[in-house]
């Protein structure tokens, strides 16, 4: 049983989606996260155990990404393998058998259309057991406020790639904090630093998707 | 193949360029993805091959520029006057354009097809290919803009003038909101590029900005050391090879 679960985690880490997937080369022709998850559930392994293995697999690939040992394409393959698992686990979430860790509202701030970094964070966070509410790109403060209002226990993540949209990010952080002072807000994106995040009044700064997971998992800001 | 320039109005030119005019450098794509030369996994290298096949089909490269008088305002303003409009460029750009007598406001775009393809892949079953297509498009639009800039340099050289580096709103501490001002000085829908309310260009794979022109100006090899933004996209792209890792 342990071996089966560990294999799923390895498939996540390596981005092995299914048997026909040509990636990675050294796993050609082997079952991927898709088949292994189905087999695991059929053999009585719990959805929680599978999810835990996925979280560990995502953490390992996220850590490698943080150390520049792998890059965005590998992370996207891992996320794809994770999605294959989630398609099998979805019914367990819907019935409440498996609970998510909480809700994470994410969006790219107003004035910025870049979504790849934001999507990566969303995928990795989701792969670590959080329910993600993705507001998209060019998101104005009012839309974030509506989302927090609808999801009162959520955490919020703001993304920006353009240096000049950091001003909008700062306004959004202030807007959220003034109306929902206990809602944790984390910021990320190429032009940001911890110092800038502190000046904005954000609760956290994550230079990598795994950094965002670490922030959420330790319940920061709550 | 040389570029073809057509005058669309007073000192306003549109430039057509074929994909063969633009060198979409494979090594640059790999580096931008993060990999060191020769270290990209075979699977992703194959995706670059696929993208390189799609680029000539899906790129409709257009460029253009308008030449306008440029001057420095009096007082303490951190900006330049281009065509009677004050651009608050901030000190970095202002210093670089200070000796220019003309400003070439330019736009260069790949058109929408590459980004539509990349976005579809990102949302569908092949996000890694979509990401690589997106990065390849970014590298290509920069290469196309390099080509446009080289063309402007040639045109100005024939008038006995030199050019500066190119500067874009959104970088070098020049607010992206000034895109509206920049586009107000260009014909409507110039090169097929329009602006959103948030000052972002559509198609996304477009570059706009200003190049200083004059007898006393010069083009610098690397100016990113003048700016404090360490993680800027351009800083990484423009860094000398030896400095890329650190950038």
Coordinates of N, CA and C in Angstrom, one line a residue, chain A residues 21-25 67-77 80 110-116 119-120 123 138 140 161-166 168 189-193 205, chain B residues 33-36 41-44 47 119 122-123 125-128 130-132 134-135 169-171 173-177 196-201 204 229-233 245:
Chain A
X21 N 1.8 9.1 -21.7 CA 2.5 10.4 -21.7 C 4.0 10.1 -22.0
X22 N 4.6 10.8 -23.0 CA 6.0 10.6 -23.3 C 7.0 11.2 -22.3
X23 N 6.5 11.9 -21.3 CA 7.3 12.6 -20.3 C 7.1 12.0 -18.9
X24 N 8.2 11.8 -18.2 CA 9.6 12.0 -18.6 C 10.1 10.7 -19.3
X25 N 11.1 10.9 -20.0 CA 11.6 9.8 -20.9 C 11.9 8.5 -20.2
X67 N 15.1 26.0 -5.7 CA 16.5 26.0 -5.7 C 17.1 26.1 -7.2
X68 N 16.2 26.4 -8.1 CA 16.6 26.5 -9.6 C 17.1 25.2 -10.1
X69 N 16.7 24.1 -9.6 CA 17.0 22.8 -10.1 C 16.1 22.4 -11.3
X70 N 14.9 22.9 -11.2 CA 13.9 22.7 -12.3 C 13.3 24.0 -12.6
X71 N 12.6 24.1 -13.7 CA 12.0 25.4 -14.1 C 10.5 25.3 -14.4
X72 N 9.9 26.3 -14.9 CA 8.4 26.3 -15.0 C 7.9 25.1 -15.8
X73 N 8.5 24.7 -16.9 CA 7.9 23.5 -17.6 C 7.8 22.3 -16.8
X74 N 8.8 22.0 -16.0 CA 8.7 20.8 -15.1 C 7.6 21.0 -14.1
X75 N 7.4 22.3 -13.6 CA 6.4 22.5 -12.6 C 5.0 22.4 -13.2
X76 N 4.9 22.8 -14.5 CA 3.6 22.7 -15.2 C 3.3 21.2 -15.4
X77 N 4.3 20.4 -15.7 CA 4.1 18.9 -15.9 C 3.6 18.3 -14.6
X80 N 0.1 19.2 -14.0 CA -0.8 18.4 -14.9 C -1.0 17.0 -14.3
X110 N -4.9 44.9 -10.8 CA -5.3 45.8 -11.9 C -4.1 46.3 -12.7
X111 N -4.2 46.4 -14.0 CA -3.2 46.9 -14.8 C -2.1 45.9 -15.3
X112 N -2.4 44.7 -14.9 CA -1.4 43.7 -15.3 C -2.1 42.4 -15.8
X113 N -1.7 42.0 -17.0 CA -2.3 40.9 -17.7 C -1.5 39.6 -17.6
X114 N -0.5 39.6 -16.8 CA 0.4 38.4 -16.8 C -0.2 37.4 -15.9
X115 N -0.4 36.2 -16.4 CA -1.1 35.2 -15.6 C -0.3 33.9 -15.4
X116 N 0.8 33.7 -16.0 CA 1.5 32.4 -15.9 C 2.0 32.2 -14.4
X119 N -1.0 31.6 -12.3 CA -1.5 30.2 -12.5 C -0.6 29.2 -11.8
X120 N 0.7 29.4 -11.9 CA 1.6 28.4 -11.3 C 1.3 28.3 -9.8
X123 N -1.9 26.5 -9.1 CA -1.8 25.1 -9.3 C -1.1 24.4 -8.2
X138 N -5.8 41.4 -14.3 CA -6.3 42.8 -14.3 C -7.5 42.9 -13.3
X140 N -9.4 44.4 -10.3 CA -9.5 45.6 -9.5 C -9.8 45.3 -8.0
X161 N 3.5 41.4 -12.3 CA 4.8 41.2 -12.9 C 5.4 42.5 -13.3
X162 N 4.6 43.5 -13.6 CA 5.1 44.8 -14.0 C 5.5 45.6 -12.7
X163 N 6.7 46.2 -12.8 CA 7.1 47.1 -11.7 C 6.1 48.1 -11.4
X164 N 5.5 48.7 -12.4 CA 4.6 49.8 -12.2 C 3.3 49.5 -11.7
X165 N 2.9 48.2 -11.8 CA 1.6 47.8 -11.2 C 1.7 47.5 -9.7
X166 N 2.9 47.6 -9.2 CA 3.0 47.4 -7.7 C 2.2 48.5 -7.0
X168 N -0.7 49.6 -7.8 CA -2.1 49.0 -7.7 C -2.1 47.9 -6.7
X189 N 5.6 38.0 -7.1 CA 5.8 38.5 -8.5 C 7.2 39.1 -8.6
X190 N 7.6 39.1 -9.9 CA 9.0 39.4 -10.2 C 9.5 40.7 -9.5
X191 N 8.8 41.8 -9.5 CA 9.4 43.1 -9.0 C 9.4 43.2 -7.5
X192 N 8.8 42.2 -6.8 CA 8.6 42.4 -5.4 C 9.8 41.9 -4.5
X193 N 9.9 42.4 -3.3 CA 10.8 41.9 -2.3 C 10.1 41.9 -1.0
X205 N 5.2 37.5 1.9 CA 5.8 37.6 0.5 C 6.3 36.3 0.1
Chain B
X33 N 13.8 30.4 -20.5 CA 13.1 29.4 -19.8 C 13.8 29.0 -18.5
X34 N 15.1 29.3 -18.4 CA 15.9 29.1 -17.2 C 17.0 28.1 -17.4
X35 N 17.0 27.4 -18.5 CA 18.0 26.3 -18.7 C 19.3 26.9 -19.1
X36 N 20.4 26.2 -18.7 CA 21.7 26.5 -19.2 C 21.8 25.9 -20.6
X41 N 15.8 19.5 -20.8 CA 15.3 18.2 -21.1 C 14.8 18.0 -22.5
X42 N 15.1 16.7 -23.0 CA 14.8 16.4 -24.4 C 13.3 16.7 -24.7
X43 N 12.4 16.4 -23.8 CA 11.0 16.6 -24.0 C 10.7 18.1 -24.3
X44 N 11.2 18.9 -23.5 CA 11.0 20.4 -23.7 C 11.7 20.9 -24.9
X47 N 9.5 20.5 -27.6 CA 8.4 21.5 -27.6 C 8.9 22.8 -28.2
X119 N -2.2 30.6 -25.3 CA -3.2 30.7 -24.2 C -4.1 29.4 -24.3
X122 N -2.2 26.6 -22.8 CA -2.0 26.7 -21.4 C -3.3 26.3 -20.6
X123 N -4.5 26.6 -21.3 CA -5.7 26.3 -20.6 C -6.1 24.8 -20.9
X125 N -4.8 20.9 -22.4 CA -4.1 19.7 -21.9 C -2.5 19.8 -22.0
X126 N -2.1 20.9 -22.5 CA -0.6 21.0 -22.8 C 0.0 22.3 -22.2
X127 N -0.1 22.5 -20.9 CA 0.4 23.8 -20.4 C 1.9 24.1 -20.6
X128 N 2.7 23.0 -20.6 CA 4.1 23.2 -20.7 C 4.4 23.7 -22.1
X130 N 2.3 25.4 -24.0 CA 1.7 26.7 -24.0 C 2.7 27.7 -23.4
X131 N 3.3 27.3 -22.3 CA 4.3 28.2 -21.6 C 5.5 28.5 -22.5
X132 N 6.0 27.4 -23.1 CA 7.1 27.5 -24.0 C 6.8 28.4 -25.2
X134 N 4.6 30.7 -25.2 CA 4.5 32.1 -24.7 C 5.9 32.7 -24.6
X135 N 6.8 32.0 -24.0 CA 8.2 32.5 -23.9 C 8.8 32.7 -25.3
X169 N 7.3 52.5 -21.4 CA 6.5 52.7 -20.2 C 6.3 51.3 -19.5
X170 N 6.5 51.3 -18.2 CA 6.4 50.1 -17.4 C 7.8 49.6 -17.0
X171 N 8.8 50.2 -17.6 CA 10.2 49.8 -17.2 C 11.0 51.0 -16.9
X173 N 11.3 52.5 -14.2 CA 10.6 53.4 -13.3 C 9.7 54.4 -14.1
X174 N 9.4 54.1 -15.3 CA 8.5 54.9 -16.1 C 7.1 54.3 -16.1
X175 N 6.1 55.0 -15.6 CA 4.8 54.4 -15.3 C 4.2 53.9 -16.6
X176 N 3.6 52.7 -16.5 CA 2.9 52.1 -17.6 C 1.7 52.9 -18.0
X177 N 1.2 53.7 -17.1 CA 0.0 54.5 -17.5 C 0.3 55.5 -18.6
X196 N -5.7 48.9 -23.5 CA -6.8 48.7 -22.6 C -6.8 49.9 -21.6
X197 N -7.9 49.9 -20.9 CA -8.1 51.0 -19.9 C -6.9 51.0 -18.9
X198 N -6.4 49.8 -18.6 CA -5.2 49.7 -17.7 C -3.9 49.9 -18.4
X199 N -3.9 50.4 -19.7 CA -2.7 50.7 -20.4 C -1.9 49.5 -20.9
X200 N -2.6 48.4 -21.0 CA -1.9 47.2 -21.6 C -2.2 47.0 -23.0
X201 N -1.2 46.6 -23.8 CA -1.4 46.5 -25.2 C -2.1 45.2 -25.6
X204 N -1.0 41.2 -26.9 CA -0.1 41.3 -25.7 C 1.4 41.2 -26.2
X229 N 15.7 47.9 -9.7 CA 14.8 46.8 -9.8 C 15.6 45.5 -10.3
X230 N 15.8 44.6 -9.3 CA 16.7 43.5 -9.6 C 16.1 42.4 -10.4
X231 N 14.8 42.2 -10.3 CA 14.1 41.1 -10.9 C 13.4 41.5 -12.2
X232 N 13.7 42.6 -12.8 CA 13.0 43.1 -14.0 C 13.3 42.1 -15.1
X233 N 12.3 41.8 -16.0 CA 12.4 40.9 -17.1 C 13.5 41.4 -18.0
X245 N 23.0 34.8 -14.5 CA 22.6 34.0 -13.4 C 22.2 34.9 -12.2

